[in-house]
Every structure is written in structure tokens, then in C-alpha cells.
Tab-separated table of C-alpha atoms in Angstrom:
chain	number	residue	atom	x	y	z
A	6	MET	CA	0.000	0.000	0.000
A	7	LYS	CA	3.077	2.270	0.083
A	8	ASN	CA	3.057	3.110	-3.634
A	9	LYS	CA	1.194	6.413	-3.612
A	10	VAL	CA	1.464	6.823	-7.388
A	11	LEU	CA	-0.469	3.581	-7.841
A	12	GLY	CA	-3.041	4.693	-5.277
A	13	SER	CA	-3.392	8.088	-6.964
A	14	THR	CA	-3.753	6.439	-10.385
A	15	LEU	CA	-6.545	4.209	-9.093
A	16	ILE	CA	-8.329	7.137	-7.444
A	17	ILE	CA	-8.290	8.974	-10.788
A	18	ALA	CA	-9.479	5.930	-12.743
A	19	GLY	CA	-12.036	4.998	-10.094
A	20	THR	CA	-13.538	8.484	-10.097
A	21	ALA	CA	-14.240	8.411	-13.828
A	22	VAL	CA	-15.088	4.741	-14.400
A	23	GLY	CA	-18.558	4.674	-12.870
A	24	ALA	CA	-21.723	2.686	-13.366
A	25	GLY	CA	-22.664	4.879	-16.341
A	26	MET	CA	-19.831	3.274	-18.308
A	27	LEU	CA	-21.888	0.102	-18.663
A	28	ALA	CA	-24.529	1.827	-20.787
A	29	MET	CA	-21.985	3.603	-23.023
A	30	PRO	CA	-22.495	1.127	-25.914
A	31	LEU	CA	-26.076	2.397	-26.191
A	32	THR	CA	-24.746	5.932	-26.655
A	33	SER	CA	-22.576	4.731	-29.516
A	34	ALA	CA	-25.006	2.119	-30.895
A	35	GLN	CA	-25.619	3.986	-34.145
A	36	MET	CA	-21.987	5.130	-34.469
A	37	GLY	CA	-20.273	1.758	-34.769
A	38	PHE	CA	-17.042	0.750	-33.039
A	39	GLY	CA	-14.673	2.525	-35.450
A	40	LEU	CA	-16.045	6.041	-34.946
A	41	THR	CA	-16.480	5.380	-31.228
A	42	PHE	CA	-12.792	4.468	-30.954
A	43	VAL	CA	-11.776	7.664	-32.747
A	44	LEU	CA	-13.910	9.796	-30.417
A	45	LEU	CA	-12.608	8.112	-27.264
A	46	THR	CA	-9.022	8.566	-28.473
A	47	LEU	CA	-9.507	12.293	-29.076
A	48	LEU	CA	-11.123	12.803	-25.669
A	49	TRP	CA	-8.403	10.796	-23.946
A	50	ILE	CA	-5.724	13.037	-25.472
A	51	LEU	CA	-7.627	16.230	-24.630
A	52	LEU	CA	-8.431	15.403	-21.009
A	53	THR	CA	-5.059	13.836	-20.230
A	54	PHE	CA	-3.478	17.045	-21.483
A	55	THR	CA	-5.686	19.320	-19.358
A	56	ALA	CA	-5.142	17.148	-16.256
A	57	VAL	CA	-1.389	17.533	-16.736
A	58	LEU	CA	-1.961	21.306	-17.018
A	59	TYR	CA	-3.466	21.261	-13.524
A	60	ALA	CA	-0.362	19.417	-12.320
A	61	GLU	CA	1.803	22.054	-14.031
A	62	VAL	CA	0.059	24.919	-12.248
A	63	HIS	CA	0.171	23.169	-8.868
A	64	GLN	CA	3.979	23.194	-8.867
A	65	TYR	CA	4.000	26.923	-8.042
A	66	ASN	CA	1.736	26.632	-4.977
A	67	LYS	CA	1.521	24.945	-1.594
A	68	ASN	CA	0.857	21.218	-1.682
A	69	ASP	CA	-2.611	21.634	-0.153
A	70	ALA	CA	-3.763	24.458	-2.447
A	71	GLY	CA	-7.172	23.815	-4.006
A	72	ILE	CA	-8.357	24.755	-7.476
A	73	ALA	CA	-10.034	27.908	-6.114
A	74	SER	CA	-6.725	29.035	-4.594
A	75	LEU	CA	-5.056	28.603	-7.973
A	76	ALA	CA	-7.809	30.707	-9.535
A	77	GLU	CA	-7.365	33.443	-6.938
A	78	GLN	CA	-3.630	33.645	-7.574
A	79	TYR	CA	-4.154	34.454	-11.240
A	80	PHE	CA	-7.675	35.918	-11.410
A	81	GLY	CA	-8.143	37.565	-8.020
A	82	SER	CA	-10.978	37.276	-5.501
A	83	ALA	CA	-13.663	37.313	-8.207
A	84	GLY	CA	-11.996	34.311	-9.854
A	85	ARG	CA	-11.895	32.431	-6.556
A	86	LEU	CA	-15.549	33.205	-5.800
A	87	PHE	CA	-16.712	32.026	-9.222
A	88	VAL	CA	-14.623	28.838	-9.196
A	89	ASN	CA	-15.630	28.035	-5.607
A	90	PHE	CA	-19.307	28.313	-6.482
A	91	ILE	CA	-19.025	26.141	-9.606
A	92	LEU	CA	-16.948	23.448	-7.888
A	93	LEU	CA	-18.953	23.227	-4.680
A	94	PHE	CA	-22.383	23.305	-6.306
A	95	PHE	CA	-21.481	20.717	-8.933
A	96	MET	CA	-19.723	18.315	-6.560
A	97	TYR	CA	-22.529	18.579	-4.008
A	98	ALA	CA	-24.911	17.718	-6.851
A	99	VAL	CA	-22.876	14.645	-7.790
A	100	LEU	CA	-22.643	13.407	-4.191
A	101	THR	CA	-26.386	13.965	-3.739
A	102	ALA	CA	-27.044	11.838	-6.821
A	103	TYR	CA	-24.750	9.108	-5.477
A	104	VAL	CA	-26.468	9.129	-2.071
A	105	THR	CA	-29.952	8.864	-3.591
A	106	GLY	CA	-28.875	6.190	-6.090
A	107	SER	CA	-26.887	4.008	-3.689
A	108	GLY	CA	-29.954	2.748	-1.814
A	109	ASN	CA	-31.525	1.359	-4.974
A	110	LEU	CA	-28.342	-0.519	-5.918
A	111	LEU	CA	-27.884	-1.925	-2.417
A	112	LEU	CA	-31.551	-2.922	-2.276
A	113	GLY	CA	-31.082	-4.923	-5.476
A	114	ILE	CA	-28.557	-7.296	-3.889
A	115	LEU	CA	-30.579	-7.802	-0.676
A	116	PRO	CA	-33.591	-10.059	-0.004
A	117	THR	CA	-37.097	-8.699	-0.592
A	118	PHE	CA	-38.516	-6.534	2.219
A	119	GLU	CA	-42.060	-5.541	3.131
A	120	ASN	CA	-41.192	-1.827	3.108
A	121	PRO	CA	-38.601	-1.433	0.327
A	122	GLU	CA	-38.758	2.381	0.324
A	123	MET	CA	-37.744	2.586	3.980
A	124	VAL	CA	-34.991	-0.010	3.509
A	125	GLN	CA	-33.719	1.901	0.475
A	126	LYS	CA	-33.396	5.092	2.535
A	127	ILE	CA	-31.607	3.225	5.326
A	128	MET	CA	-29.188	1.703	2.806
A	129	SER	CA	-28.492	5.143	1.330
A	130	LEU	CA	-27.796	6.511	4.794
A	131	ILE	CA	-25.441	3.642	5.647
A	132	PHE	CA	-23.633	4.104	2.317
A	133	ALA	CA	-23.168	7.867	2.822
A	134	ILE	CA	-22.142	7.709	6.484
A	135	GLY	CA	-19.866	4.708	6.022
A	136	LEU	CA	-17.893	6.101	3.086
A	137	GLY	CA	-17.984	9.588	4.602
A	138	ALA	CA	-16.307	8.250	7.729
A	139	VAL	CA	-13.646	6.445	5.676
A	140	ILE	CA	-12.798	9.582	3.691
A	141	THR	CA	-12.871	11.836	6.764
A	142	VAL	CA	-10.241	9.676	8.493
A	143	GLY	CA	-7.818	10.578	5.685
A	144	ILE	CA	-6.792	9.956	2.114
A	145	SER	CA	-4.556	7.036	3.110
A	146	VAL	CA	-7.580	5.081	4.372
A	147	ALA	CA	-9.646	6.237	1.392
A	148	ASP	CA	-6.823	5.005	-0.852
A	149	VAL	CA	-7.009	1.517	0.703
A	150	ALA	CA	-10.818	1.408	0.368
A	151	ASN	CA	-10.557	2.573	-3.232
A	152	ARG	CA	-7.885	-0.008	-4.096
A	153	ILE	CA	-10.023	-2.836	-2.712
A	154	SER	CA	-13.180	-1.624	-4.486
A	155	PHE	CA	-11.341	-0.949	-7.738
A	156	GLY	CA	-9.610	-4.333	-7.610
A	157	LEU	CA	-12.928	-6.142	-7.141
A	158	LYS	CA	-14.463	-4.020	-9.883
A	159	VAL	CA	-11.713	-4.963	-12.320
A	160	LEU	CA	-12.042	-8.643	-11.368
A	161	ILE	CA	-15.780	-8.616	-12.098
A	162	PHE	CA	-15.164	-6.645	-15.292
A	163	VAL	CA	-12.678	-9.290	-16.465
A	164	VAL	CA	-15.200	-12.076	-15.794
A	165	ILE	CA	-17.896	-10.191	-17.742
A	166	LEU	CA	-15.458	-9.701	-20.602
A	167	ALA	CA	-14.557	-13.401	-20.529
A	168	VAL	CA	-18.221	-14.211	-21.119
A	169	LEU	CA	-18.490	-11.698	-23.949
A	170	LEU	CA	-15.173	-11.848	-25.805
A	171	ASN	CA	-15.536	-15.429	-27.029
A	172	LYS	CA	-18.710	-14.281	-28.816
A	173	VAL	CA	-17.099	-11.317	-30.581
A	174	SER	CA	-17.660	-11.076	-34.327
A	175	PHE	CA	-15.266	-8.855	-36.241
A	176	ALA	CA	-17.988	-8.292	-38.822
A	177	ASN	CA	-19.996	-6.494	-36.110
A	178	LEU	CA	-17.027	-4.213	-35.392
A	179	GLN	CA	-17.025	-2.975	-39.007
A	180	ALA	CA	-20.449	-1.341	-38.738
A	181	THR	CA	-20.562	2.220	-40.098
A	182	PRO	CA	-22.432	5.211	-38.590
A	183	THR	CA	-26.116	5.532	-39.472
A	184	ASN	CA	-25.667	9.307	-39.240
A	185	ASN	CA	-22.295	11.082	-39.177
A	186	LEU	CA	-23.731	13.853	-36.968
A	187	LEU	CA	-23.940	11.292	-34.155
A	188	LEU	CA	-20.227	11.945	-33.571
A	189	PHE	CA	-21.148	15.410	-32.272
A	190	SER	CA	-24.195	14.179	-30.367
A	191	ALA	CA	-22.173	11.558	-28.482
A	192	MET	CA	-19.207	13.848	-27.891
A	193	PRO	CA	-20.575	15.617	-24.744
A	194	VAL	CA	-21.712	12.309	-23.200
A	195	PHE	CA	-18.339	10.596	-23.609
A	196	PHE	CA	-16.557	13.824	-22.665
A	197	MET	CA	-18.058	13.754	-19.169
A	198	THR	CA	-17.095	10.104	-18.632
A	199	PHE	CA	-13.446	11.250	-18.380
A	200	GLY	CA	-14.279	13.600	-15.507
A	201	PHE	CA	-11.625	13.185	-12.815
A	202	HIS	CA	-10.003	16.628	-12.774
A	203	ILE	CA	-11.549	17.658	-9.463
A	204	CYS	CA	-9.221	15.104	-7.830
A	205	THR	CA	-5.986	16.801	-8.892
A	206	PRO	CA	-5.602	18.982	-5.737
A	207	THR	CA	-6.070	15.919	-3.518
A	208	ILE	CA	-3.600	13.910	-5.607
A	209	ASN	CA	-1.096	16.768	-5.487
A	210	GLU	CA	-1.327	16.935	-1.685
A	211	TYR	CA	-1.160	13.142	-1.329
A	212	LEU	CA	1.998	13.031	-3.469
A	213	GLU	CA	3.474	15.932	-1.475
A	214	GLY	CA	3.660	18.249	-4.457
A	215	ASP	CA	5.989	15.976	-6.467
A	216	ASN	CA	5.148	17.378	-9.904
A	217	ARG	CA	6.585	14.432	-11.825
A	218	LYS	CA	4.537	11.927	-9.826
A	219	VAL	CA	1.350	14.000	-10.105
A	220	LYS	CA	1.717	14.178	-13.884
A	221	LEU	CA	2.496	10.455	-14.077
A	222	SER	CA	-0.608	9.630	-12.018
A	223	CYS	CA	-2.776	11.786	-14.289
A	224	ILE	CA	-1.381	10.169	-17.435
A	225	LEU	CA	-1.644	6.608	-16.106
A	226	GLY	CA	-5.106	7.195	-14.637
A	227	ALA	CA	-6.500	8.721	-17.833
A	228	THR	CA	-4.910	5.962	-19.920
A	229	GLY	CA	-6.457	3.323	-17.671
A	230	ILE	CA	-9.865	4.944	-18.164
A	231	PHE	CA	-9.341	4.960	-21.932
A	232	ILE	CA	-8.302	1.290	-22.080
A	233	ILE	CA	-11.278	0.159	-19.985
A	234	TYR	CA	-13.709	2.118	-22.166
A	235	VAL	CA	-12.221	0.843	-25.438
A	236	VAL	CA	-12.192	-2.790	-24.297
A	237	TRP	CA	-15.813	-2.513	-23.105
A	238	GLN	CA	-16.913	-0.967	-26.404
A	239	PHE	CA	-14.961	-3.612	-28.330
A	240	ALA	CA	-16.670	-6.413	-26.403
A	241	THR	CA	-20.207	-5.058	-26.622
A	242	HIS	CA	-20.079	-3.870	-30.235
A	243	GLY	CA	-18.377	-7.127	-31.176
A	244	VAL	CA	-21.000	-9.326	-29.509
A	245	LEU	CA	-24.102	-7.329	-30.450
A	246	ASN	CA	-24.377	-6.199	-34.053
A	247	GLN	CA	-25.595	-2.708	-34.797
A	248	THR	CA	-29.121	-3.861	-35.668
A	249	VAL	CA	-29.486	-5.534	-32.259
A	250	LEU	CA	-28.103	-2.489	-30.419
A	251	ILE	CA	-30.485	-0.147	-32.228
A	252	ASP	CA	-33.343	-2.543	-31.468
A	253	VAL	CA	-32.394	-2.360	-27.769
A	254	LEU	CA	-32.486	1.435	-28.001
A	255	ASN	CA	-35.980	1.337	-29.448
A	256	LYS	CA	-37.366	-1.174	-26.930
A	257	ASP	CA	-35.559	-0.367	-23.678
A	258	PRO	CA	-32.887	2.372	-23.881
A	259	SER	CA	-31.383	1.496	-20.503
A	260	LEU	CA	-28.787	-0.811	-19.017
A	261	ASN	CA	-31.515	-3.413	-18.389
A	262	GLY	CA	-32.218	-3.584	-22.115
A	263	LEU	CA	-28.535	-4.075	-22.856
A	264	ILE	CA	-28.248	-6.831	-20.233
A	265	GLU	CA	-31.252	-8.642	-21.684
A	266	ALA	CA	-29.620	-8.534	-25.127
A	267	PHE	CA	-26.446	-10.045	-23.615
A	268	LYS	CA	-28.484	-12.825	-21.991
A	269	VAL	CA	-30.106	-13.754	-25.288
A	270	THR	CA	-26.868	-13.578	-27.289
A	271	THR	CA	-24.498	-15.298	-24.854
A	272	GLY	CA	-26.941	-17.583	-23.051
A	273	SER	CA	-25.448	-16.424	-19.740
A	274	THR	CA	-27.845	-15.647	-16.888
A	275	MET	CA	-25.200	-14.435	-14.437
A	276	ILE	CA	-24.405	-11.231	-16.324
A	277	SER	CA	-27.204	-9.189	-14.745
A	278	GLU	CA	-26.078	-9.946	-11.168
A	279	MET	CA	-22.442	-9.286	-12.014
A	280	VAL	CA	-23.360	-5.981	-13.624
A	281	ARG	CA	-25.327	-5.030	-10.504
A	282	VAL	CA	-22.317	-5.694	-8.244
A	283	PHE	CA	-20.008	-3.903	-10.698
A	284	SER	CA	-22.343	-0.888	-10.605
A	285	LEU	CA	-22.216	-0.781	-6.804
A	286	LEU	CA	-18.406	-0.978	-6.753
A	287	ALA	CA	-18.229	1.663	-9.496
A	288	LEU	CA	-20.465	3.917	-7.416
A	289	ILE	CA	-18.164	3.457	-4.415
A	290	THR	CA	-14.977	4.371	-6.313
A	291	SER	CA	-16.659	7.341	-7.998
A	292	TYR	CA	-18.049	8.516	-4.662
A	293	ILE	CA	-14.585	8.329	-3.077
A	294	GLY	CA	-13.002	10.365	-5.884
A	295	VAL	CA	-15.654	13.091	-5.955
A	296	ALA	CA	-15.795	13.260	-2.150
A	297	LEU	CA	-12.012	13.712	-1.995
A	298	GLY	CA	-12.291	16.527	-4.518
A	299	LEU	CA	-15.125	18.162	-2.586
A	300	SER	CA	-13.350	17.864	0.773
A	301	SER	CA	-10.285	19.469	-0.822
A	302	ALA	CA	-12.427	22.375	-2.075
A	303	VAL	CA	-14.074	22.755	1.354
A	304	LYS	CA	-10.685	22.733	3.107
A	305	ASP	CA	-9.358	25.285	0.632
A	306	LEU	CA	-12.301	27.598	1.321
A	307	LEU	CA	-12.034	27.283	5.122
A	308	MET	CA	-8.294	27.957	5.051
A	309	HIS	CA	-8.845	31.039	2.921
A	310	PHE	CA	-11.081	32.577	5.585
A	311	ASN	CA	-8.854	31.310	8.436
A	312	LEU	CA	-11.680	29.136	9.746
A	313	ARG	CA	-11.370	25.831	11.555
A	314	HIS	CA	-10.361	23.170	9.055
A	315	ASP	CA	-9.737	19.973	11.008
A	316	ARG	CA	-10.855	16.629	9.540
A	317	ILE	CA	-14.138	16.473	11.489
A	318	THR	CA	-15.204	19.972	10.411
A	319	ILE	CA	-14.290	19.299	6.780
A	320	GLY	CA	-16.054	15.929	6.908
A	321	LEU	CA	-19.283	17.393	8.296
A	322	ILE	CA	-19.373	20.207	5.718
A	323	THR	CA	-18.587	17.741	2.924
A	324	PHE	CA	-21.033	14.933	3.706
A	325	VAL	CA	-23.928	16.315	5.748
A	326	PRO	CA	-25.456	18.600	3.035
A	327	PRO	CA	-25.767	15.822	0.384
A	328	ILE	CA	-27.368	13.524	2.969
A	329	ILE	CA	-29.881	16.125	4.163
A	330	VAL	CA	-30.737	17.409	0.690
A	331	GLY	CA	-30.782	13.892	-0.776
A	332	PHE	CA	-33.454	12.860	1.705
A	333	THR	CA	-35.501	16.068	1.521
A	334	TYR	CA	-35.278	18.028	-1.717
A	335	PRO	CA	-32.547	16.692	-4.020
A	336	GLN	CA	-33.528	19.036	-6.880
A	337	ILE	CA	-31.693	21.857	-5.056
A	338	PHE	CA	-28.444	20.322	-6.256
A	339	LEU	CA	-29.519	17.939	-9.028
A	340	SER	CA	-30.729	20.862	-11.190
A	341	ALA	CA	-27.037	21.428	-11.919
A	342	PHE	CA	-27.015	18.359	-14.181
A	343	ALA	CA	-28.958	20.255	-16.843
A	344	PHE	CA	-25.722	22.166	-17.391
A	345	ALA	CA	-23.339	19.302	-16.597
A	346	GLY	CA	-21.608	19.385	-19.987
A	347	ILE	CA	-20.917	23.104	-19.800
A	348	ILE	CA	-19.768	22.892	-16.172
A	349	PHE	CA	-17.331	20.096	-16.905
A	350	ALA	CA	-16.032	21.900	-20.006
A	351	PHE	CA	-15.175	24.764	-17.660
A	352	ILE	CA	-13.595	22.559	-14.959
A	353	GLY	CA	-11.939	20.086	-17.319
A	354	VAL	CA	-10.649	22.372	-20.094
A	355	PHE	CA	-11.232	26.119	-19.951
A	356	LEU	CA	-9.982	26.620	-16.387
A	357	PRO	CA	-6.772	24.533	-16.583
A	358	VAL	CA	-5.912	26.142	-19.933
A	359	ALA	CA	-6.455	29.637	-18.500
A	360	LEU	CA	-4.438	28.838	-15.366
A	361	ALA	CA	-1.569	27.367	-17.390
A	362	TYR	CA	-1.507	30.369	-19.731
A	363	LYS	CA	-1.413	32.856	-16.831
A	364	SER	CA	1.135	30.861	-14.801
A	365	ARG	CA	3.521	30.688	-17.763
A	366	LYS	CA	3.463	34.464	-17.922
A	367	VAL	CA	4.397	34.660	-14.242
A	368	TYR	CA	6.849	31.738	-14.258
A	369	PRO	CA	8.355	31.690	-17.776
A	370	LYS	CA	11.176	29.342	-16.695
A	371	GLY	CA	8.948	26.793	-14.942
A	372	GLU	CA	8.420	23.203	-16.050
A	373	HIS	CA	5.812	23.637	-18.783
A	374	THR	CA	3.720	20.969	-20.490
A	375	ARG	CA	4.790	20.401	-24.087
A	376	GLY	CA	2.886	21.970	-26.952
A	377	GLY	CA	3.158	25.670	-26.143
A	378	ASN	CA	0.279	28.061	-26.746
A	379	LEU	CA	-0.831	26.162	-29.863
A	380	SER	CA	-1.838	23.156	-27.763
A	381	LEU	CA	-3.759	25.456	-25.400
A	382	ILE	CA	-5.638	26.984	-28.338
A	383	LEU	CA	-6.472	23.576	-29.824
A	384	ALA	CA	-7.781	22.365	-26.446
A	385	VAL	CA	-10.063	25.408	-26.158
A	386	ILE	CA	-11.367	24.972	-29.723
A	387	PHE	CA	-12.137	21.304	-29.025
A	388	ALA	CA	-13.972	22.252	-25.816
A	389	ILE	CA	-15.982	24.936	-27.612
A	390	VAL	CA	-17.092	22.348	-30.194
A	391	ILE	CA	-18.179	20.057	-27.332
A	392	VAL	CA	-20.144	22.851	-25.617
A	393	ILE	CA	-21.881	23.781	-28.883
A	394	ALA	CA	-22.727	20.106	-29.478
A	395	TYR	CA	-24.079	19.878	-25.916
A	396	ILE	CA	-26.310	22.922	-26.420
A	397	LEU	CA	-27.552	21.675	-29.803
A	398	THR	CA	-28.464	18.238	-28.360
A	399	THR	CA	-29.709	19.194	-24.881
A	400	PHE	CA	-31.421	22.541	-25.327
A	401	VAL	CA	-31.953	23.336	-29.008
A	402	LYS	CA	-32.317	19.655	-29.995
A	403	VAL	CA	-31.036	20.161	-33.535
A	404	LEU	CA	-28.585	17.250	-33.505
A	405	PRO	CA	-29.821	13.634	-33.360
A	406	SER	CA	-30.274	12.410	-29.787
A	407	VAL	CA	-28.249	9.665	-28.105
A	408	VAL	CA	-28.661	7.824	-24.807
A	409	GLY	CA	-26.645	9.351	-21.985
């Protein structure tokens, strides 16, 4: 457990690889594997690059500096206020969603109860308090919990793949897009599945500000995410031909529909239960990653105002609001998901690019990420395309719709 780079890599990968990954083949059903691979490759390059930019900017600050502190250094108090609001509101929304969704997953692996709604709420509460306690104790304990959960998740994933891969047909993998505009429709959905950037301050502190190790963790973590996604798409697109996938979309555009198609094609009845357990483990690792990012942002804010910032205080401020709101009026936070694509474009691309550009002006002889200003410009252009695609699919509804 002493290899902190490995632990940091798994925290990054675990944050992004959540239960939503399982339904990704439905998003790309009409695209085919080839175009899906191209899109995932482009997003992997983009978001690995911007994660490394965060690591670059962190080298000029204290090890425990949060993203809002970085923003204040280069954009003043107004920059800090804006970034703090975006980060806190969005991460509280994500944790609230995890709290409300955990009970349903836990209920699915338990025996039938007379009052399932009450049991579901109790399970959600146990999930939130249990993981909250683990994370509040410290990142070292959270690292151990994440390694165990991630290891089990990978083991189950390998077993699922073993069932699927012997049924792969390379003819299925050669399917072409039914509509080339689907590339833009799917872009925002896949873009958000690489969302781990909120963890970079926590990783930087855990690795004691060692810039080389932080960058290595970001690169390895993002690459791990990419490999898992590509292998999953390869297996599902290879087993289910495009006609079957589109038929699933028309009948039941959810993970349940996909699982039923796997049952029919492979003859395996254990897939559904394995997917359920995988989803629970994926929720745990994602919860740990987001919670670490949120606790880092809370600590950063408390330190800025010279307020008490011990572990208990940070833990209460981090975990109590999602629990209370999740059980009373979750829409207070969950309304943020209507703008999730735009928010992540800001956190994952625009902000790290802006911080890197400003820091290079202040520290021209620092250790800069390769590519110069051209790479920064290309990253921004790519992000703008994603935001436009998100608006045209979510709000204007001009582009063809995809699941996600």
C-alpha cells in the first residue's frame, strides 16, 4: 500500500469509471465501433493534457492548495468566488445523486422486504455515512478502500469480458455510422465520462507536491480509463451487431435492455447480477473520488477565511449537506445536471488552460507541459465544439439524440 502513485492512479481511474460506463455502448449504438474508438481517443488526449496542465500549475503553490486558490492567484478574488461556487455546487450535486442512487443498488442485492422504500433510505444513509467516515479519516484510508473496491471491480469486469469476448464477431465491429452527426451528439456524453479533474488537488497533496509523480498519475489514470472504455466498447459492439443495439435502443434504452440482449446472445444468466455488483463498486470508487475533490475544495475555502479546518469539520461540511438534501429536496443540487456538460467543459478544459496560460506568464522558466500556446488553443477549440454540441443536443435539440 506504500506506492502512492499507484493509489493516486486508481483514485483517478475509479472516479471516472462509474456505473454509467456500462450503458456507453447504447450511446454509440448507431456510431459503430470505429467512430467510437476515434472519439474516445480524441477525448483521452484532450483530457489527459488538461489534467497535466493542472499538475503544471500546482507546482508553483503549496501542496494543499485547491483549485479555487489557484484561480485566486491568477484571477483575483472574483476568480476564486466564481470557481468556488461552480466546484462546490457541482460536486454537491454529484454526491447527492450518489447518495440517492446508492440505496436502490444496495436494495437490489438484498432479499425482498415488506417496506422497500424505507430499507432503500436506510441503505443510502449507511452508504453515505460509512464512506464519509472512511474519507474523513484521511486519504490514506480512502486510498485503501478505493484499491479494494477498484480491484474487485476490475475482477468482475474481467469475468464479464470473458463471457463476452468469445462471442465477438469482427464483422460487427465494421459497422458504419447511421448518421455522421452522431459523432457530435455523443461527444458531450463521452466527454463527461473522463471527468476526474476535481481530484488533482487531492492527488497533489497526497503526493506531497511531487510534480513528476502528479503528472504520471494523471497520465496513467487517464490511460487506464481509456483502455477500460475501449475494451468494453470492443466487447459489446463485437458481440451485439448494430441492428441488435439499435433494437435495444428502441425497446428499452437502458442498461436493463442491454443486459437482456447479452443474456439472449451469450446464453449467460449471471451477467445481470455481475453488472449489478459492478455498478455498486463503481459507485463506491466514484463517490470516493468526488468526495475527496469536494473535501479538498471545502478545506481550501475554510483555510482562505482562516476558519477551523480539522478533519471532522471538513467531513461534516462535505457529507452532511448531500445527505440532508438527498433525503428532503434533491432538486436543489440535481438541477445542476442540466448544465453538466458546460460545467465540466469549464472545470476540465477552460480553467486549466487559463491557469496554465497565466502561470507561464508569471513563471516563464517553470516546467511547462509540451505543446506551447498552440496546444492550449487547440484544447479550447475542441472544448468549444463540445459545448456547442451539448447545447444543440440538450437545449436546441437540432442534432440527433443519443442515450446518456
